[in-house]
Amino acid sequence: MTAAFQQCIHPDCGARFDTSQILTSCPACGSLLDVCYNWDQVPVPRSLREFEKRWLSRLNPVDFSGVWRFRELLPFATDKQIVTIGEGQTILQKNDLLAGRCGMRPGTLFLQYEGQNPSGSFKDNGMTAASTHAHQVGARMTACASTGNTSASLAIYAGVTGLFRCVVFVGSGRIAYGKLSQALDYGARTIQIRGDFDDALARVRQICSKHPIYLCNSVNPFRLEGQKTIMYRVLEGLGWQVPDWIVVPGGNLGNSSAFGKAFLELKQLGLIDRIPRLAIINARGACTLDRLVNEGGLKWNQGRPSSEQIGQFYTQMDRDQNKASTLASAIEINRPVNLEKALRAIDVCDGIVRSVSDQEIIDARAMIASCGFGCEPASGATIAGVQLLRKQGLIAASDRVVCILTGHQLKDPDLTVAYHSNDSALREKKLGPSGVRETIWSNAPVVVDNDEAAILRAIGIN
Ligand code: F0G
């Protein structure tokens, strides 16, 4: 495979590296890397419709995968090298009930439900690509730091394929039990360090740079190649029409970055004629991107965002001991590692960034669930974001909007049960100030004696 190479995203550097090298930043200047392709050496379809034929040959695992059936758009591996466990069987779903509740017209609001992946989150789209590259370069051990989902995904790929031993680093206390239990069940060596996600990521990066361990966080450019396919499936679900908006939660900003790259490439290849707008939604308690972009005016600036401004922001953050804190534990991140790439995505997609409160996130999560889609709190940020953008007049009632539901409901059942409980002490303990009030979505279990009359009264039959 010579069509693919790695390239530093900084325009003043632009150093290129072979795909056989294991890199998570540019050895020359330290910037992030992209996987790039000499498209003229790759058989790119003339129309996206050509990918539909893969549905007919889906007994072939590489065609069955919702990631690799688009392999001409991430051509860094041969079919034989691909490591797949059947990820990406996720389909865009229209939801008119939810549209109505967000003040949108019927037929306008779509959910891309990534909770249907084997490990229950969108991470599998990226992990199949990172695992493929790890396999290509002969890695024997993989690692990541995680708020939970990356570790579940890494662990399932190592466990199911038997190709790698794996080690996951998680912060202490903040990981939802659904996710922690997956890493344990799938057999990952699980290191709970004293510290938060940012500490865990810094540590695992240091250890992987010194030892033969392959890092699978989203600083790995191959991982993001897999996450591009979420957008291909969205387009497929719309009959290859481009929506008006993509709404995605922002944590480490891997998805946002991958989506921007996907659309940029599709436009350059002449496979789409316009690019949707991207709305990245932060939790207010972890809103580095929102603050840098909206308060600080930080921009991609043709590949030269002000590193001084970013550095000062982090110095101030450390000085104020301002640590990320949100009930959406998946996106409780201080220093998003893909910040620069996300700025590029905002530039490419005429994007915007907003923050929503924990209360808005958990209410939106419950509202989505009441419309038939169980998702975890971080995914609730999307609909909370849509509600905000409707109020701000940025999203029109007739706009076509796609929300990415990133993780499954059962990832964080403790939060759901506390949310619905009528025990205000439990609510407050688990949910903090956001748990103080009951909402229209609250649906507490009713405790009754095992007595027919009492039960009928509780059901409302007299
Ligand atoms: N939603 C869910 C459910 C997540 O698990 C994450 C990230 C995000 C959104 C944010 O995505 O980083 O691409 O902006 N979880 C990571 C983890 C950090 O370790 O599982 P992003």
GROMACS .gro file of C-alpha atoms and ligand atoms in nm:
model
  483
    1MET     CA    1   0.000   0.000   0.000
    2THR     CA    2   0.173   0.314  -0.112
    3ALA     CA    3  -0.130   0.537  -0.162
    4ALA     CA    4  -0.152   0.620   0.210
    5PHE     CA    5   0.092   0.821   0.416
    6GLN     CA    6   0.092   1.017   0.741
    7GLN     CA    7   0.131   1.391   0.732
    8CYS     CA    8   0.176   1.663   0.993
    9ILE     CA    9  -0.125   1.898   0.992
   10HIS     CA   10   0.085   2.210   1.053
   11PRO     CA   11   0.127   2.395   0.721
   12ASP     CA   12   0.474   2.523   0.813
   13CYS     CA   13   0.590   2.165   0.871
   14GLY     CA   14   0.380   1.924   0.666
   15ALA     CA   15   0.634   1.644   0.723
   16ARG     CA   16   0.533   1.311   0.572
   17PHE     CA   17   0.579   0.966   0.718
   18ASP     CA   18   0.520   0.614   0.597
   19THR     CA   19   0.218   0.428   0.734
   20SER     CA   20   0.455   0.165   0.871
   21GLN     CA   21   0.561   0.413   1.139
   22ILE     CA   22   0.378   0.417   1.473
   23LEU     CA   23   0.324   0.784   1.551
   24THR     CA   24   0.077   0.988   1.753
   25SER     CA   25   0.231   1.328   1.686
   26CYS     CA   26   0.475   1.475   1.437
   27PRO     CA   27   0.833   1.383   1.537
   28ALA     CA   28   0.952   1.707   1.374
   29CYS     CA   29   0.720   1.966   1.532
   30GLY     CA   30   0.485   1.787   1.773
   31SER     CA   31   0.161   1.869   1.588
   32LEU     CA   32  -0.114   1.618   1.517
   33LEU     CA   33  -0.093   1.388   1.217
   34ASP     CA   34  -0.342   1.302   0.945
   35VAL     CA   35  -0.360   0.988   0.737
   36CYS     CA   36  -0.359   1.117   0.377
   37TYR     CA   37  -0.393   0.944   0.042
   38ASN     CA   38  -0.273   0.985  -0.312
   39TRP     CA   39  -0.627   0.959  -0.440
   40ASP     CA   40  -0.516   0.914  -0.800
   41GLN     CA   41  -0.362   0.580  -0.697
   42VAL     CA   42  -0.682   0.453  -0.536
   43PRO     CA   43  -0.996   0.318  -0.708
   44VAL     CA   44  -1.236   0.579  -0.568
   45PRO     CA   45  -1.598   0.525  -0.678
   46ARG     CA   46  -1.740   0.791  -0.908
   47SER     CA   47  -2.057   0.809  -0.699
   48LEU     CA   48  -2.133   0.730  -0.335
   49ARG     CA   49  -2.420   0.513  -0.461
   50GLU     CA   50  -2.165   0.255  -0.568
   51PHE     CA   51  -2.117   0.164  -0.201
   52GLU     CA   52  -2.472   0.030  -0.193
   53LYS     CA   53  -2.362  -0.282  -0.381
   54ARG     CA   54  -2.176  -0.391  -0.067
   55TRP     CA   55  -2.511  -0.470   0.093
   56LEU     CA   56  -2.539  -0.759  -0.154
   57SER     CA   57  -2.206  -0.914  -0.059
   58ARG     CA   58  -2.232  -0.873   0.316
   59LEU     CA   59  -2.150  -1.237   0.389
   60ASN     CA   60  -1.794  -1.116   0.337
   61PRO     CA   61  -1.698  -0.970   0.680
   62VAL     CA   62  -1.516  -0.678   0.521
   63ASP     CA   63  -1.829  -0.582   0.328
   64PHE     CA   64  -2.048  -0.650   0.632
   65SER     CA   65  -1.858  -0.398   0.845
   66GLY     CA   66  -2.020  -0.055   0.844
   67VAL     CA   67  -1.668   0.088   0.845
   68TRP     CA   68  -1.490  -0.121   0.583
   69ARG     CA   69  -1.764  -0.133   0.323
   70PHE     CA   70  -1.644   0.222   0.262
   71ARG     CA   71  -1.281   0.109   0.250
   72GLU     CA   72  -1.200   0.298  -0.072
   73LEU     CA   73  -1.236   0.615   0.139
   74LEU     CA   74  -0.986   0.496   0.403
   75PRO     CA   75  -0.751   0.292   0.189
   76PHE     CA   76  -0.457   0.220   0.414
   77ALA     CA   77  -0.497  -0.158   0.451
   78THR     CA   78  -0.550  -0.460   0.230
   79ASP     CA   79  -0.865  -0.666   0.286
   80LYS     CA   80  -0.655  -0.940   0.448
   81GLN     CA   81  -0.508  -0.700   0.703
   82ILE     CA   82  -0.843  -0.564   0.821
   83VAL     CA   83  -0.939  -0.639   1.183
   84THR     CA   84  -1.317  -0.631   1.211
   85ILE     CA   85  -1.572  -0.761   1.460
   86GLY     CA   86  -1.878  -0.645   1.265
   87GLU     CA   87  -1.882  -0.285   1.385
   88GLY     CA   88  -2.085  -0.004   1.236
   89GLN     CA   89  -2.420  -0.181   1.193
   90THR     CA   90  -2.580   0.150   1.277
   91ILE     CA   91  -2.854   0.309   1.078
   92LEU     CA   92  -2.988   0.660   1.066
   93GLN     CA   93  -3.332   0.680   1.228
   94LYS     CA   94  -3.591   0.951   1.173
   95ASN     CA   95  -3.772   1.048   1.492
   96ASP     CA   96  -4.076   1.270   1.447
   97LEU     CA   97  -4.182   1.246   1.811
   98LEU     CA   98  -3.851   1.394   1.921
   99ALA     CA   99  -3.860   1.645   1.635
  100GLY     CA  100  -4.194   1.773   1.767
  101ARG     CA  101  -4.054   1.804   2.117
  102CYS     CA  102  -3.764   2.011   1.981
  103GLY     CA  103  -3.994   2.239   1.784
  104MET     CA  104  -3.894   2.088   1.450
  105ARG     CA  105  -4.114   1.981   1.159
  106PRO     CA  106  -4.185   1.611   1.100
  107GLY     CA  107  -3.922   1.444   0.882
  108THR     CA  108  -3.639   1.678   0.982
  109LEU     CA  109  -3.472   1.521   1.285
  110PHE     CA  110  -3.255   1.210   1.255
  111LEU     CA  111  -3.062   1.008   1.510
  112GLN     CA  112  -2.745   0.822   1.422
  113TYR     CA  113  -2.755   0.562   1.698
  114GLU     CA  114  -2.396   0.449   1.754
  115GLY     CA  115  -2.495   0.264   2.073
  116GLN     CA  116  -2.568  -0.034   1.845
  117ASN     CA  117  -2.198  -0.105   1.802
  118PRO     CA  118  -2.050  -0.425   1.953
  119SER     CA  119  -1.915  -0.243   2.258
  120GLY     CA  120  -2.212  -0.006   2.273
  121SER     CA  121  -2.050   0.316   2.155
  122PHE     CA  122  -1.918   0.491   1.844
  123LYS     CA  123  -1.563   0.407   1.950
  124ASP     CA  124  -1.572   0.076   1.761
  125ASN     CA  125  -1.568   0.269   1.431
  126GLY     CA  126  -1.227   0.401   1.526
  127MET     CA  127  -1.100   0.097   1.710
  128THR     CA  128  -1.138  -0.133   1.409
  129ALA     CA  129  -0.917   0.109   1.213
  130ALA     CA  130  -0.659   0.149   1.490
  131SER     CA  131  -0.655  -0.228   1.548
  132THR     CA  132  -0.604  -0.282   1.175
  133HIS     CA  133  -0.305  -0.051   1.176
  134ALA     CA  134  -0.171  -0.211   1.496
  135HIS     CA  135  -0.198  -0.551   1.325
  136GLN     CA  136  -0.029  -0.416   1.010
  137VAL     CA  137   0.271  -0.294   1.206
  138GLY     CA  138   0.293  -0.611   1.415
  139ALA     CA  139   0.190  -0.465   1.753
  140ARG     CA  140   0.139  -0.720   2.030
  141MET     CA  141  -0.001  -0.493   2.298
  142THR     CA  142  -0.250  -0.204   2.274
  143ALA     CA  143  -0.335   0.066   2.527
  144CYS     CA  144  -0.555   0.368   2.588
  145ALA     CA  145  -0.665   0.614   2.851
  146SER     CA  146  -1.038   0.646   2.879
  147THR     CA  147  -1.345   0.794   3.038
  148GLY     CA  148  -1.485   0.445   2.977
  149ASN     CA  149  -1.597   0.384   2.621
  150THR     CA  150  -1.257   0.379   2.455
  151SER     CA  151  -1.143   0.124   2.711
  152ALA     CA  152  -1.451  -0.095   2.652
  153SER     CA  153  -1.388  -0.080   2.279
  154LEU     CA  154  -1.014  -0.145   2.301
  155ALA     CA  155  -1.080  -0.437   2.532
  156ILE     CA  156  -1.337  -0.601   2.307
  157TYR     CA  157  -1.111  -0.578   2.000
  158ALA     CA  158  -0.818  -0.728   2.188
  159GLY     CA  159  -1.036  -0.990   2.358
  160VAL     CA  160  -1.238  -1.105   2.056
  161THR     CA  161  -0.955  -1.114   1.804
  162GLY     CA  162  -0.689  -1.251   2.037
  163LEU     CA  163  -0.437  -1.042   1.845
  164PHE     CA  164  -0.323  -0.818   2.128
  165ARG     CA  165  -0.283  -0.801   2.501
  166CYS     CA  166  -0.431  -0.475   2.617
  167VAL     CA  167  -0.405  -0.230   2.901
  168VAL     CA  168  -0.649   0.050   2.979
  169PHE     CA  169  -0.590   0.351   3.202
  170VAL     CA  170  -0.889   0.511   3.370
  171GLY     CA  171  -0.916   0.796   3.617
  172SER     CA  172  -1.032   0.724   3.967
  173GLY     CA  173  -1.399   0.727   4.049
  174ARG     CA  174  -1.549   0.898   3.745
  175ILE     CA  175  -1.600   0.602   3.513
  176ALA     CA  176  -1.957   0.476   3.468
  177TYR     CA  177  -1.993   0.118   3.586
  178GLY     CA  178  -2.136  -0.016   3.259
  179LYS     CA  179  -1.811   0.080   3.090
  180LEU     CA  180  -1.575  -0.035   3.363
  181SER     CA  181  -1.750  -0.371   3.374
  182GLN     CA  182  -1.692  -0.416   3.000
  183ALA     CA  183  -1.317  -0.359   3.027
  184LEU     CA  184  -1.303  -0.612   3.311
  185ASP     CA  185  -1.524  -0.868   3.135
  186TYR     CA  186  -1.330  -0.847   2.808
  187GLY     CA  187  -1.007  -0.912   2.993
  188ALA     CA  188  -0.821  -0.580   2.976
  189ARG     CA  189  -0.550  -0.514   3.230
  190THR     CA  190  -0.725  -0.219   3.394
  191ILE     CA  191  -0.519   0.047   3.565
  192GLN     CA  192  -0.719   0.291   3.776
  193ILE     CA  193  -0.478   0.575   3.842
  194ARG     CA  194  -0.527   0.839   4.104
  195GLY     CA  195  -0.614   1.134   3.884
  196ASP     CA  196  -0.857   1.230   3.609
  197PHE     CA  197  -0.882   1.143   3.239
  198ASP     CA  198  -0.629   1.406   3.137
  199ASP     CA  199  -0.378   1.263   3.385
  200ALA     CA  200  -0.444   0.911   3.258
  201LEU     CA  201  -0.395   1.018   2.897
  202ALA     CA  202  -0.070   1.201   2.968
  203ARG     CA  203   0.059   0.895   3.152
  204VAL     CA  204  -0.037   0.639   2.889
  205ARG     CA  205   0.119   0.856   2.616
  206GLN     CA  206   0.442   0.869   2.812
  207ILE     CA  207   0.448   0.494   2.873
  208CYS     CA  208   0.364   0.407   2.511
  209SER     CA  209   0.640   0.637   2.385
  210LYS     CA  210   0.896   0.442   2.587
  211HIS     CA  211   0.771   0.086   2.544
  212PRO     CA  212   0.642  -0.128   2.255
  213ILE     CA  213   0.278  -0.059   2.331
  214TYR     CA  214   0.045   0.066   2.057
  215LEU     CA  215  -0.165   0.367   2.163
  216CYS     CA  216  -0.529   0.370   2.053
  217ASN     CA  217  -0.651   0.708   2.177
  218SER     CA  218  -0.778   0.953   1.918
  219VAL     CA  219  -0.431   1.109   1.879
  220ASN     CA  220  -0.381   0.796   1.671
  221PRO     CA  221  -0.462   0.923   1.320
  222PHE     CA  222  -0.573   0.581   1.197
  223ARG     CA  223  -0.850   0.571   1.455
  224LEU     CA  224  -1.007   0.884   1.317
  225GLU     CA  225  -1.012   0.732   0.968
  226GLY     CA  226  -1.260   0.475   1.097
  227GLN     CA  227  -1.475   0.742   1.260
  228LYS     CA  228  -1.518   0.919   0.923
  229THR     CA  229  -1.750   0.636   0.823
  230ILE     CA  230  -2.015   0.750   1.071
  231MET     CA  231  -2.072   1.036   0.828
  232TYR     CA  232  -2.081   0.805   0.526
  233ARG     CA  233  -2.358   0.606   0.691
  234VAL     CA  234  -2.545   0.927   0.772
  235LEU     CA  235  -2.533   1.028   0.406
  236GLU     CA  236  -2.635   0.679   0.304
  237GLY     CA  237  -2.933   0.699   0.541
  238LEU     CA  238  -3.041   1.018   0.367
  239GLY     CA  239  -3.017   0.869   0.020
  240TRP     CA  240  -2.678   1.042  -0.021
  241GLN     CA  241  -2.825   1.385   0.042
  242VAL     CA  242  -2.630   1.620   0.265
  243PRO     CA  243  -2.817   1.732   0.581
  244ASP     CA  244  -2.813   2.092   0.704
  245TRP     CA  245  -2.663   2.014   1.044
  246ILE     CA  246  -2.459   1.747   1.217
  247VAL     CA  247  -2.480   1.778   1.597
  248VAL     CA  248  -2.218   1.596   1.804
  249PRO     CA  249  -2.103   1.600   2.167
  250GLY     CA  250  -1.751   1.734   2.207
  251GLY     CA  251  -1.505   1.567   2.445
  252ASN     CA  252  -1.159   1.490   2.315
  253LEU     CA  253  -1.291   1.612   1.978
  254GLY     CA  254  -1.200   1.301   1.780
  255ASN     CA  255  -1.544   1.270   1.620
  256SER     CA  256  -1.567   1.638   1.532
  257SER     CA  257  -1.223   1.617   1.372
  258ALA     CA  258  -1.302   1.298   1.181
  259PHE     CA  259  -1.633   1.436   1.053
  260GLY     CA  260  -1.465   1.752   0.923
  261LYS     CA  261  -1.202   1.543   0.743
  262ALA     CA  262  -1.468   1.315   0.596
  263PHE     CA  263  -1.661   1.604   0.444
  264LEU     CA  264  -1.351   1.784   0.323
  265GLU     CA  265  -1.235   1.471   0.140
  266LEU     CA  266  -1.578   1.393  -0.006
  267LYS     CA  267  -1.600   1.749  -0.140
  268GLN     CA  268  -1.247   1.735  -0.282
  269LEU     CA  269  -1.328   1.403  -0.448
  270GLY     CA  270  -1.643   1.551  -0.601
  271LEU     CA  271  -1.864   1.299  -0.419
  272ILE     CA  272  -2.077   1.567  -0.247
  273ASP     CA  273  -2.159   1.917  -0.363
  274ARG     CA  274  -2.194   2.088  -0.027
  275ILE     CA  275  -2.088   2.041   0.334
  276PRO     CA  276  -2.327   2.038   0.632
  277ARG     CA  277  -2.281   2.269   0.927
  278LEU     CA  278  -2.130   2.112   1.236
  279ALA     CA  279  -2.253   2.194   1.587
  280ILE     CA  280  -2.017   2.071   1.859
  281ILE     CA  281  -2.182   2.059   2.200
  282ASN     CA  282  -1.972   2.075   2.515
  283ALA     CA  283  -2.093   2.011   2.867
  284ARG     CA  284  -2.078   2.343   3.051
  285GLY     CA  285  -1.856   2.181   3.313
  286ALA     CA  286  -1.602   2.078   3.047
  287CYS     CA  287  -1.619   2.350   2.786
  288THR     CA  288  -1.261   2.427   2.682
  289LEU     CA  289  -1.351   2.441   2.312
  290ASP     CA  290  -1.653   2.664   2.369
  291ARG     CA  291  -1.452   2.910   2.574
  292LEU     CA  292  -1.155   2.919   2.339
  293VAL     CA  293  -1.372   2.963   2.030
  294ASN     CA  294  -1.654   3.183   2.156
  295GLU     CA  295  -1.482   3.388   2.427
  296GLY     CA  296  -1.128   3.377   2.291
  297GLY     CA  297  -1.211   3.394   1.919
  298LEU     CA  298  -0.970   3.106   1.849
  299LYS     CA  299  -0.975   3.002   1.483
  300TRP     CA  300  -0.812   2.746   1.255
  301ASN     CA  301  -0.642   3.036   1.082
  302GLN     CA  302  -0.529   2.828   0.782
  303GLY     CA  303  -0.356   2.579   1.006
  304ARG     CA  304  -0.195   2.830   1.239
  305PRO     CA  305  -0.427   2.864   1.541
  306SER     CA  306  -0.264   3.067   1.816
  307SER     CA  307  -0.071   2.814   2.026
  308GLU     CA  308   0.012   3.099   2.261
  309GLN     CA  309  -0.355   3.159   2.332
  310ILE     CA  310  -0.418   2.789   2.389
  311GLY     CA  311  -0.113   2.766   2.618
  312GLN     CA  312  -0.225   3.066   2.821
  313PHE     CA  313  -0.574   2.922   2.855
  314TYR     CA  314  -0.436   2.598   2.999
  315THR     CA  315  -0.194   2.779   3.229
  316GLN     CA  316  -0.481   2.983   3.367
  317MET     CA  317  -0.693   2.670   3.399
  318ASP     CA  318  -0.421   2.503   3.606
  319ARG     CA  319  -0.366   2.818   3.814
  320ASP     CA  320  -0.739   2.835   3.895
  321GLN     CA  321  -0.742   2.459   3.959
  322ASN     CA  322  -1.037   2.458   3.726
  323LYS     CA  323  -1.102   2.087   3.670
  324ALA     CA  324  -1.363   1.958   3.430
  325SER     CA  325  -1.673   1.835   3.608
  326THR     CA  326  -1.992   1.707   3.446
  327LEU     CA  327  -2.247   1.430   3.490
  328ALA     CA  328  -2.171   1.341   3.128
  329SER     CA  329  -1.856   1.165   3.247
  330ALA     CA  330  -1.764   1.054   2.892
  331ILE     CA  331  -1.685   1.414   2.800
  332GLU     CA  332  -1.535   1.527   3.130
  333ILE     CA  333  -1.211   1.644   2.966
  334ASN     CA  334  -0.996   1.952   3.032
  335ARG     CA  335  -0.754   1.944   2.740
  336PRO     CA  336  -0.909   1.802   2.426
  337VAL     CA  337  -0.620   1.646   2.235
  338ASN     CA  338  -0.775   1.703   1.894
  339LEU     CA  339  -0.836   2.073   1.952
  340GLU     CA  340  -0.651   2.189   1.638
  341LYS     CA  341  -0.819   1.933   1.414
  342ALA     CA  342  -1.157   2.033   1.557
  343LEU     CA  343  -1.081   2.396   1.469
  344ARG     CA  344  -1.016   2.277   1.114
  345ALA     CA  345  -1.349   2.092   1.115
  346ILE     CA  346  -1.525   2.408   1.233
  347ASP     CA  347  -1.360   2.595   0.949
  348VAL     CA  348  -1.451   2.333   0.688
  349CYS     CA  349  -1.811   2.292   0.810
  350ASP     CA  350  -1.893   2.652   0.903
  351GLY     CA  351  -1.923   2.504   1.249
  352ILE     CA  352  -2.033   2.639   1.582
  353VAL     CA  353  -1.969   2.540   1.942
  354ARG     CA  354  -2.213   2.562   2.232
  355SER     CA  355  -2.226   2.446   2.594
  356VAL     CA  356  -2.523   2.301   2.775
  357SER     CA  357  -2.573   2.248   3.148
  358ASP     CA  358  -2.585   1.911   3.322
  359GLN     CA  359  -2.954   1.969   3.391
  360GLU     CA  360  -3.017   2.022   3.020
  361ILE     CA  361  -2.809   1.715   2.935
  362ILE     CA  362  -2.985   1.475   3.168
  363ASP     CA  363  -3.331   1.607   3.079
  364ALA     CA  364  -3.252   1.576   2.708
  365ARG     CA  365  -3.119   1.225   2.763
  366ALA     CA  366  -3.445   1.127   2.933
  367MET     CA  367  -3.648   1.290   2.658
  368ILE     CA  368  -3.457   1.100   2.388
  369ALA     CA  369  -3.518   0.779   2.582
  370SER     CA  370  -3.890   0.855   2.606
  371CYS     CA  371  -3.885   0.869   2.224
  372GLY     CA  372  -3.742   0.518   2.204
  373PHE     CA  373  -3.365   0.569   2.198
  374GLY     CA  374  -3.166   0.484   2.506
  375CYS     CA  375  -2.840   0.673   2.516
  376GLU     CA  376  -2.589   0.781   2.774
  377PRO     CA  377  -2.568   1.135   2.916
  378ALA     CA  378  -2.296   1.264   2.678
  379SER     CA  379  -2.520   1.179   2.383
  380GLY     CA  380  -2.801   1.376   2.547
  381ALA     CA  381  -2.590   1.687   2.489
  382THR     CA  382  -2.686   1.669   2.120
  383ILE     CA  383  -3.058   1.721   2.173
  384ALA     CA  384  -2.993   1.975   2.448
  385GLY     CA  385  -2.783   2.151   2.185
  386VAL     CA  386  -3.060   2.133   1.925
  387GLN     CA  387  -3.304   2.286   2.173
  388LEU     CA  388  -3.060   2.568   2.241
  389LEU     CA  389  -2.989   2.630   1.873
  390ARG     CA  390  -3.361   2.634   1.796
  391LYS     CA  391  -3.405   2.901   2.065
  392GLN     CA  392  -3.113   3.098   1.927
  393GLY     CA  393  -3.268   3.079   1.582
  394LEU     CA  394  -2.965   2.908   1.430
  395ILE     CA  395  -3.148   2.586   1.351
  396ALA     CA  396  -3.475   2.641   1.163
  397ALA     CA  397  -3.780   2.417   1.216
  398SER     CA  398  -3.741   2.289   0.860
  399ASP     CA  399  -3.364   2.224   0.871
  400ARG     CA  400  -3.251   1.865   0.834
  401VAL     CA  401  -3.063   1.783   1.152
  402VAL     CA  402  -2.865   1.471   1.238
  403CYS     CA  403  -2.771   1.407   1.601
  404ILE     CA  404  -2.499   1.153   1.679
  405LEU     CA  405  -2.605   0.939   1.975
  406THR     CA  406  -2.259   0.827   2.073
  407GLY     CA  407  -2.319   0.571   2.346
  408HIS     CA  408  -2.578   0.324   2.474
  409GLN     CA  409  -2.824   0.380   2.759
  410LEU     CA  410  -2.689   0.086   2.961
  411LYS     CA  411  -2.345   0.241   2.988
  412ASP     CA  412  -2.458   0.451   3.281
  413PRO     CA  413  -2.769   0.298   3.441
  414ASP     CA  414  -2.691   0.444   3.784
  415LEU     CA  415  -2.753   0.792   3.652
  416THR     CA  416  -3.078   0.687   3.483
  417VAL     CA  417  -3.216   0.520   3.795
  418ALA     CA  418  -3.122   0.818   4.013
  419TYR     CA  419  -3.283   1.053   3.760
  420HIS     CA  420  -3.614   0.868   3.778
  421SER     CA  421  -3.607   0.811   4.152
  422ASN     CA  422  -3.845   0.997   4.380
  423ASP     CA  423  -3.588   0.974   4.657
  424SER     CA  424  -3.459   1.329   4.653
  425ALA     CA  425  -3.159   1.240   4.871
  426LEU     CA  426  -3.048   0.977   4.618
  427ARG     CA  427  -3.108   1.216   4.330
  428GLU     CA  428  -2.902   1.485   4.489
  429LYS     CA  429  -2.624   1.244   4.586
  430LYS     CA  430  -2.589   1.106   4.234
  431LEU     CA  431  -2.686   1.408   4.029
  432GLY     CA  432  -2.579   1.700   4.248
  433PRO     CA  433  -2.768   2.025   4.196
  434SER     CA  434  -2.915   1.884   3.873
  435GLY     CA  435  -3.096   1.620   4.077
  436VAL     CA  436  -3.283   1.857   4.302
  437ARG     CA  437  -3.600   1.872   4.102
  438GLU     CA  438  -3.821   1.608   3.945
  439THR     CA  439  -3.905   1.664   3.578
  440ILE     CA  440  -4.183   1.570   3.342
  441TRP     CA  441  -3.968   1.277   3.232
  442SER     CA  442  -3.925   1.139   3.586
  443ASN     CA  443  -4.083   0.796   3.621
  444ALA     CA  444  -4.015   0.656   3.965
  445PRO     CA  445  -4.080   0.290   4.049
  446VAL     CA  446  -4.373   0.251   4.286
  447VAL     CA  447  -4.310   0.052   4.602
  448VAL     CA  448  -4.617  -0.138   4.722
  449ASP     CA  449  -4.699  -0.429   4.945
  450ASN     CA  450  -4.743  -0.760   4.769
  451ASP     CA  451  -5.117  -0.715   4.788
  452GLU     CA  452  -5.363  -0.725   4.498
  453ALA     CA  453  -5.569  -0.425   4.601
  454ALA     CA  454  -5.261  -0.213   4.671
  455ILE     CA  455  -5.108  -0.313   4.337
  456LEU     CA  456  -5.426  -0.230   4.146
  457ARG     CA  457  -5.438   0.109   4.318
  458ALA     CA  458  -5.076   0.171   4.214
  459ILE     CA  459  -5.159   0.076   3.854
  460GLY     CA  460  -5.459   0.307   3.863
  461ILE     CA  461  -5.730   0.040   3.833
  462ASN     CA  462  -5.997   0.071   4.099
  463F0G     N1  463  -1.978   1.051   2.366
  463F0G     C1  464  -1.935   0.942   2.429
  463F0G     C2  465  -2.036   0.840   2.469
  463F0G     C3  466  -1.797   0.925   2.456
  463F0G     O1  467  -1.755   0.816   2.519
  463F0G     C4  468  -1.707   1.025   2.418
  463F0G     C5  469  -1.565   1.014   2.445
  463F0G     C6  470  -1.758   1.137   2.351
  463F0G     C7  471  -1.894   1.147   2.326
  463F0G     C8  472  -1.669   1.245   2.305
  463F0G     O2  473  -1.616   1.213   2.182
  463F0G     O3  474  -1.377   1.256   2.225
  463F0G     O4  475  -1.465   1.227   1.995
  463F0G     O5  476  -1.519   1.432   2.127
  463F0G     N2  477  -1.515   0.927   2.519
  463F0G     C9  478  -1.371   0.905   2.534
  463F0G    C10  479  -1.344   0.776   2.610
  463F0G    C11  480  -1.294   1.020   2.581
  463F0G     O6  481  -1.238   0.763   2.672
  463F0G     O7  482  -1.426   0.685   2.603
  463F0G     P1  483  -1.486   1.287   2.129
   0.00000   0.00000   0.00000
